[in-house]
mmCIF file of C-alpha atoms in Angstrom:
data_model
loop_
_atom_site.group_PDB
_atom_site.id
_atom_site.type_symbol
_atom_site.label_atom_id
_atom_site.label_comp_id
_atom_site.label_asym_id
_atom_site.label_seq_id
_atom_site.Cartn_x
_atom_site.Cartn_y
_atom_site.Cartn_z
ATOM 1 C CA UNK A 273 18.037 49.249 -75.353
ATOM 2 C CA UNK A 274 16.877 49.334 -71.750
ATOM 3 C CA UNK A 275 19.488 49.439 -68.940
ATOM 4 C CA UNK A 276 19.707 49.038 -65.012
ATOM 5 C CA UNK A 277 22.778 49.572 -63.825
ATOM 6 C CA UNK A 278 23.231 49.704 -59.725
ATOM 7 C CA UNK A 279 25.947 50.570 -57.663
ATOM 8 C CA UNK A 280 29.127 48.325 -56.537
ATOM 9 C CA UNK A 281 29.167 45.960 -53.622
ATOM 10 C CA UNK A 282 28.757 47.174 -50.008
ATOM 11 C CA UNK A 283 30.076 45.649 -46.561
ATOM 12 C CA UNK A 284 28.235 47.145 -43.957
ATOM 13 C CA UNK A 285 28.287 46.620 -39.747
ATOM 14 C CA UNK A 286 25.075 45.274 -38.366
ATOM 15 C CA UNK A 287 23.252 48.021 -37.222
ATOM 16 C CA UNK A 288 24.247 50.205 -39.939
ATOM 17 C CA UNK A 289 22.173 51.492 -43.414
ATOM 18 C CA UNK A 290 22.665 50.824 -47.033
ATOM 19 C CA UNK A 291 21.656 52.879 -49.905
ATOM 20 C CA UNK A 292 21.622 51.043 -53.522
ATOM 21 C CA UNK A 293 21.403 53.002 -56.306
ATOM 22 C CA UNK A 294 19.713 51.518 -59.730
ATOM 23 C CA UNK A 295 20.529 53.934 -62.793
ATOM 24 C CA UNK A 296 18.202 53.152 -65.736
ATOM 25 C CA UNK A 297 18.406 54.227 -69.288
ATOM 26 C CA UNK A 298 16.868 53.224 -72.764
ATOM 27 C CA UNK A 299 13.224 54.208 -71.937
ATOM 28 C CA UNK A 300 11.203 56.858 -70.886
ATOM 29 C CA UNK A 301 11.794 56.686 -66.627
ATOM 30 C CA UNK A 302 8.027 57.822 -65.182
ATOM 31 C CA UNK A 303 6.520 55.506 -67.560
ATOM 32 C CA UNK A 304 7.414 52.162 -65.915
ATOM 33 C CA UNK A 305 7.187 50.998 -62.339
ATOM 34 C CA UNK A 306 10.759 49.920 -60.237
ATOM 35 C CA UNK A 307 10.573 46.826 -58.274
ATOM 36 C CA UNK A 308 13.200 45.555 -55.503
ATOM 37 C CA UNK A 309 13.922 42.133 -55.234
ATOM 38 C CA UNK A 310 16.285 40.373 -53.271
ATOM 39 C CA UNK A 311 18.563 36.970 -52.844
ATOM 40 C CA UNK A 312 20.021 35.737 -50.079
ATOM 41 C CA UNK A 313 23.461 33.210 -50.615
ATOM 42 C CA UNK A 314 21.643 30.367 -52.238
ATOM 43 C CA UNK A 315 18.607 31.321 -51.797
ATOM 44 C CA UNK A 316 15.271 31.957 -53.713
ATOM 45 C CA UNK A 317 13.681 35.528 -54.589
ATOM 46 C CA UNK A 318 12.243 37.978 -52.540
ATOM 47 C CA UNK A 319 10.091 41.007 -53.398
ATOM 48 C CA UNK A 320 10.828 43.739 -50.989
ATOM 49 C CA UNK A 321 8.616 46.793 -52.862
ATOM 50 C CA UNK A 322 7.541 48.787 -55.754
ATOM 51 C CA UNK A 323 8.224 52.321 -56.767
ATOM 52 C CA UNK A 324 6.354 54.740 -58.921
ATOM 53 C CA UNK A 325 8.731 56.847 -60.520
ATOM 54 C CA UNK A 326 5.710 59.014 -61.800
ATOM 55 C CA UNK A 327 3.973 59.691 -58.585
ATOM 56 C CA UNK A 328 6.735 59.155 -55.820
ATOM 57 C CA UNK A 329 4.718 56.470 -53.999
ATOM 58 C CA UNK A 330 5.652 53.015 -52.688
ATOM 59 C CA UNK A 331 4.193 50.221 -51.597
ATOM 60 C CA UNK A 332 6.320 47.948 -49.590
ATOM 61 C CA UNK A 333 5.955 43.884 -48.640
ATOM 62 C CA UNK A 334 4.781 43.646 -44.856
ATOM 63 C CA UNK A 335 8.602 42.037 -44.149
ATOM 64 C CA UNK A 336 10.229 45.121 -44.676
ATOM 65 C CA UNK A 337 7.984 48.084 -43.608
ATOM 66 C CA UNK A 338 9.610 50.455 -41.839
ATOM 67 C CA UNK A 339 13.160 49.476 -42.495
ATOM 68 C CA UNK A 340 13.395 50.107 -45.957
ATOM 69 C CA UNK A 341 12.973 53.541 -48.500
ATOM 70 C CA UNK A 342 12.552 53.495 -51.899
ATOM 71 C CA UNK A 343 12.946 56.761 -54.066
ATOM 72 C CA UNK A 344 13.981 58.162 -57.521
ATOM 73 C CA UNK A 345 15.625 61.174 -59.151
ATOM 74 C CA UNK A 346 13.570 61.787 -62.218
ATOM 75 C CA UNK A 347 16.833 64.048 -62.808
ATOM 76 C CA UNK A 348 18.955 61.340 -63.637
ATOM 77 C CA UNK A 349 16.403 58.628 -63.882
ATOM 78 C CA UNK A 350 18.074 56.695 -60.999
ATOM 79 C CA UNK A 351 15.815 54.653 -58.053
ATOM 80 C CA UNK A 352 17.119 53.808 -54.534
ATOM 81 C CA UNK A 353 16.344 51.419 -52.099
ATOM 82 C CA UNK A 354 17.800 51.898 -48.596
ATOM 83 C CA UNK A 355 17.331 49.420 -46.147
ATOM 84 C CA UNK A 356 18.250 50.320 -42.372
ATOM 85 C CA UNK A 357 19.067 48.377 -39.369
ATOM 86 C CA UNK A 358 20.955 45.976 -41.103
ATOM 87 C CA UNK A 359 21.336 42.517 -39.704
ATOM 88 C CA UNK A 360 23.425 39.337 -40.677
ATOM 89 C CA UNK A 361 20.300 38.084 -42.813
ATOM 90 C CA UNK A 362 20.031 41.138 -44.497
ATOM 91 C CA UNK A 363 23.284 39.861 -46.653
ATOM 92 C CA UNK A 364 22.072 39.323 -50.184
ATOM 93 C CA UNK A 365 22.463 40.316 -53.560
ATOM 94 C CA UNK A 366 19.626 43.418 -54.526
ATOM 95 C CA UNK A 367 18.537 43.597 -57.346
ATOM 96 C CA UNK A 368 15.923 46.562 -59.187
ATOM 97 C CA UNK A 369 13.684 45.662 -61.758
ATOM 98 C CA UNK A 370 11.685 47.275 -63.890
ATOM 99 C CA UNK A 371 7.727 46.180 -63.984
ATOM 100 C CA UNK A 372 5.684 45.185 -67.492
ATOM 101 C CA UNK A 373 2.328 46.069 -67.331
ATOM 102 C CA UNK A 374 1.579 44.932 -63.981
ATOM 103 C CA UNK A 375 2.283 41.522 -64.736
ATOM 104 C CA UNK A 376 6.149 40.368 -64.563
ATOM 105 C CA UNK A 377 9.583 42.457 -64.825
ATOM 106 C CA UNK A 378 11.009 42.223 -67.714
ATOM 107 C CA UNK A 379 14.412 43.967 -67.193
ATOM 108 C CA UNK A 380 16.711 43.674 -63.977
ATOM 109 C CA UNK A 381 19.965 45.311 -62.919
ATOM 110 C CA UNK A 382 22.684 42.897 -62.114
ATOM 111 C CA UNK A 383 22.300 42.825 -58.599
ATOM 112 C CA UNK A 384 24.530 44.601 -55.893
ATOM 113 C CA UNK A 385 25.938 42.444 -52.965
ATOM 114 C CA UNK A 386 25.136 43.823 -49.432
ATOM 115 C CA UNK A 387 27.122 42.064 -46.776
ATOM 116 C CA UNK A 388 26.462 42.588 -43.302
ATOM 117 C CA UNK A 389 29.155 41.714 -40.886
ATOM 118 C CA UNK A 390 28.335 41.823 -37.007
ATOM 119 C CA UNK B 161 -1.216 35.045 -48.978
ATOM 120 C CA UNK B 162 -0.824 33.590 -52.492
ATOM 121 C CA UNK B 163 1.836 30.728 -51.911
ATOM 122 C CA UNK B 164 3.840 29.321 -54.922
ATOM 123 C CA UNK B 165 5.382 25.451 -54.454
ATOM 124 C CA UNK B 166 7.405 24.627 -57.208
ATOM 125 C CA UNK B 167 8.354 20.905 -58.448
ATOM 126 C CA UNK B 168 10.236 18.916 -58.725
ATOM 127 C CA UNK B 169 13.007 20.765 -56.190
ATOM 128 C CA UNK B 170 15.756 19.354 -58.415
ATOM 129 C CA UNK B 171 15.438 17.770 -62.234
ATOM 130 C CA UNK B 172 18.015 15.886 -63.697
ATOM 131 C CA UNK B 173 17.635 15.443 -67.384
ATOM 132 C CA UNK B 174 20.227 14.760 -70.702
ATOM 133 C CA UNK B 175 20.202 17.867 -73.304
ATOM 134 C CA UNK B 176 17.726 16.967 -75.931
ATOM 135 C CA UNK B 177 14.950 15.600 -73.656
ATOM 136 C CA UNK B 178 12.006 17.503 -72.394
ATOM 137 C CA UNK B 179 11.230 19.229 -69.529
ATOM 138 C CA UNK B 180 7.933 19.991 -67.514
ATOM 139 C CA UNK B 181 8.122 22.236 -64.701
ATOM 140 C CA UNK B 182 5.375 22.443 -62.199
ATOM 141 C CA UNK B 183 4.169 25.613 -60.311
ATOM 142 C CA UNK B 184 0.983 25.109 -57.787
ATOM 143 C CA UNK B 185 -0.318 28.154 -56.411
ATOM 144 C CA UNK B 186 -2.247 27.911 -53.184
ATOM 145 C CA UNK B 187 -5.464 29.735 -54.512
ATOM 146 C CA UNK B 188 -6.937 30.564 -57.908
ATOM 147 C CA UNK B 189 -5.775 33.757 -59.563
ATOM 148 C CA UNK B 190 -5.943 35.019 -63.588
ATOM 149 C CA UNK B 191 -3.252 33.454 -65.471
ATOM 150 C CA UNK B 192 -2.340 36.953 -66.719
ATOM 151 C CA UNK B 193 -0.606 37.151 -62.782
ATOM 152 C CA UNK B 194 1.943 34.162 -63.562
ATOM 153 C CA UNK B 195 5.636 34.787 -64.934
ATOM 154 C CA UNK B 196 8.483 32.484 -65.140
ATOM 155 C CA UNK B 197 12.268 33.317 -64.630
ATOM 156 C CA UNK B 198 15.462 31.553 -65.671
ATOM 157 C CA UNK B 199 18.609 32.407 -63.504
ATOM 158 C CA UNK B 200 22.158 30.810 -63.882
ATOM 159 C CA UNK B 201 24.504 31.224 -61.416
ATOM 160 C CA UNK B 202 25.892 34.708 -60.980
ATOM 161 C CA UNK B 203 23.371 36.110 -63.140
ATOM 162 C CA UNK B 204 20.247 38.252 -62.469
ATOM 163 C CA UNK B 205 17.105 36.038 -63.458
ATOM 164 C CA UNK B 206 15.537 36.842 -67.032
ATOM 165 C CA UNK B 207 11.958 37.223 -67.810
ATOM 166 C CA UNK B 208 10.924 33.683 -69.821
ATOM 167 C CA UNK B 209 7.496 33.500 -69.861
ATOM 168 C CA UNK B 210 4.723 35.872 -68.883
ATOM 169 C CA UNK B 211 0.811 35.812 -68.666
ATOM 170 C CA UNK B 212 1.149 32.311 -68.141
ATOM 171 C CA UNK B 213 1.989 31.337 -71.787
ATOM 172 C CA UNK B 214 3.476 34.622 -73.410
ATOM 173 C CA UNK B 215 7.177 33.923 -74.322
ATOM 174 C CA UNK B 216 9.252 37.348 -73.440
ATOM 175 C CA UNK B 217 11.165 39.064 -76.066
ATOM 176 C CA UNK B 218 14.182 36.912 -77.710
ATOM 177 C CA UNK B 219 13.323 33.678 -75.912
ATOM 178 C CA UNK B 220 13.353 30.847 -77.843
ATOM 179 C CA UNK B 221 10.712 29.197 -79.166
ATOM 180 C CA UNK B 222 11.035 25.962 -77.192
ATOM 181 C CA UNK B 223 10.566 27.096 -74.177
ATOM 182 C CA UNK B 224 6.404 27.434 -73.333
ATOM 183 C CA UNK B 225 4.440 28.096 -70.680
ATOM 184 C CA UNK B 226 0.511 26.975 -70.117
ATOM 185 C CA UNK B 227 -2.016 26.103 -66.911
ATOM 186 C CA UNK B 228 -4.890 28.316 -65.421
ATOM 187 C CA UNK B 229 -6.824 28.667 -61.843
ATOM 188 C CA UNK B 230 -3.642 26.871 -59.528
ATOM 189 C CA UNK B 231 -1.593 24.877 -61.541
ATOM 190 C CA UNK B 232 1.182 26.284 -64.233
ATOM 191 C CA UNK B 233 3.421 24.348 -66.036
ATOM 192 C CA UNK B 234 6.565 25.718 -67.805
ATOM 193 C CA UNK B 235 8.034 23.347 -70.921
ATOM 194 C CA UNK B 236 11.326 23.369 -72.353
ATOM 195 C CA UNK B 237 10.869 20.807 -75.884
ATOM 196 C CA UNK B 238 14.110 19.762 -76.463
ATOM 197 C CA UNK B 239 17.033 20.634 -73.952
ATOM 198 C CA UNK B 240 19.784 22.915 -74.892
ATOM 199 C CA UNK B 241 22.942 23.130 -72.962
ATOM 200 C CA UNK B 242 22.454 26.535 -71.725
ATOM 201 C CA UNK B 243 19.113 25.709 -70.520
ATOM 202 C CA UNK B 244 20.418 23.907 -67.285
ATOM 203 C CA UNK B 245 19.818 26.558 -64.875
ATOM 204 C CA UNK B 246 17.004 27.093 -61.937
ATOM 205 C CA UNK B 247 13.139 28.342 -62.674
ATOM 206 C CA UNK B 248 11.373 30.573 -60.999
ATOM 207 C CA UNK B 249 7.602 31.098 -61.212
ATOM 208 C CA UNK B 250 6.323 34.355 -60.049
ATOM 209 C CA UNK B 251 2.620 35.732 -58.886
ATOM 210 C CA UNK B 252 1.693 39.251 -59.159
ATOM 211 C CA UNK B 253 -0.741 40.558 -57.430
ATOM 212 C CA UNK B 254 -1.192 42.938 -54.399
ATOM 213 C CA UNK B 255 2.390 41.885 -53.887
ATOM 214 C CA UNK B 256 4.985 39.358 -55.811
ATOM 215 C CA UNK B 257 5.604 36.221 -54.526
ATOM 216 C CA UNK B 258 8.284 33.597 -56.150
ATOM 217 C CA UNK B 259 8.004 30.050 -56.076
ATOM 218 C CA UNK B 260 11.126 28.287 -54.674
ATOM 219 C CA UNK B 261 12.759 27.326 -57.819
ATOM 220 C CA UNK B 262 13.618 24.178 -59.360
ATOM 221 C CA UNK B 263 17.213 23.574 -60.620
ATOM 222 C CA UNK B 264 17.341 21.889 -63.628
ATOM 223 C CA UNK B 265 20.515 19.944 -63.599
ATOM 224 C CA UNK B 266 22.398 17.782 -66.629
ATOM 225 C CA UNK B 267 22.237 14.169 -65.733
#
């Protein structure tokens, strides 16, 4: 079955960087785009960007452009999301999710809580 | 940039009742680009409906989606206790957009 398993919770200081991993299994890694979505405490869902594991290219939300980098490793079927220059407003649960037919996100990771302290 | 407005913000109903959740878009778009998710506390969102009206794998048939243009609806025909959660609509275009959610709570 399709699984997306994310790395554990992180606590970072303001100004630092964080790198979250998402290990996929149960399907052909290069056949599906992966998205990153975050959710601040008590808030809604916010899309950060999309990664193409086949070509390695990305599209980032304008809000995160210049501060986020999404990469992948085909040998381990893992995608990564690195966010730089962290601030307290980046405290959130970060999710990876698999793209379905460029219409929706059909499988999600369990989420990774990133806490940014000043 | 498309904005999705969900209403109501909170819906209070009893098990067995019918729930109707609305998602209104600021611009027309294809119904194929609209999806609905359910999220329970401490859990990741779960895909319910894609392409406006197609149930995702394993989703009970009490969940149905409809609409086109700028107005979309998620209907839960008879509420079960496990249906009380937050529901989000989502647009997929050049970027993804989510509505702010409707909280479905037990009356």
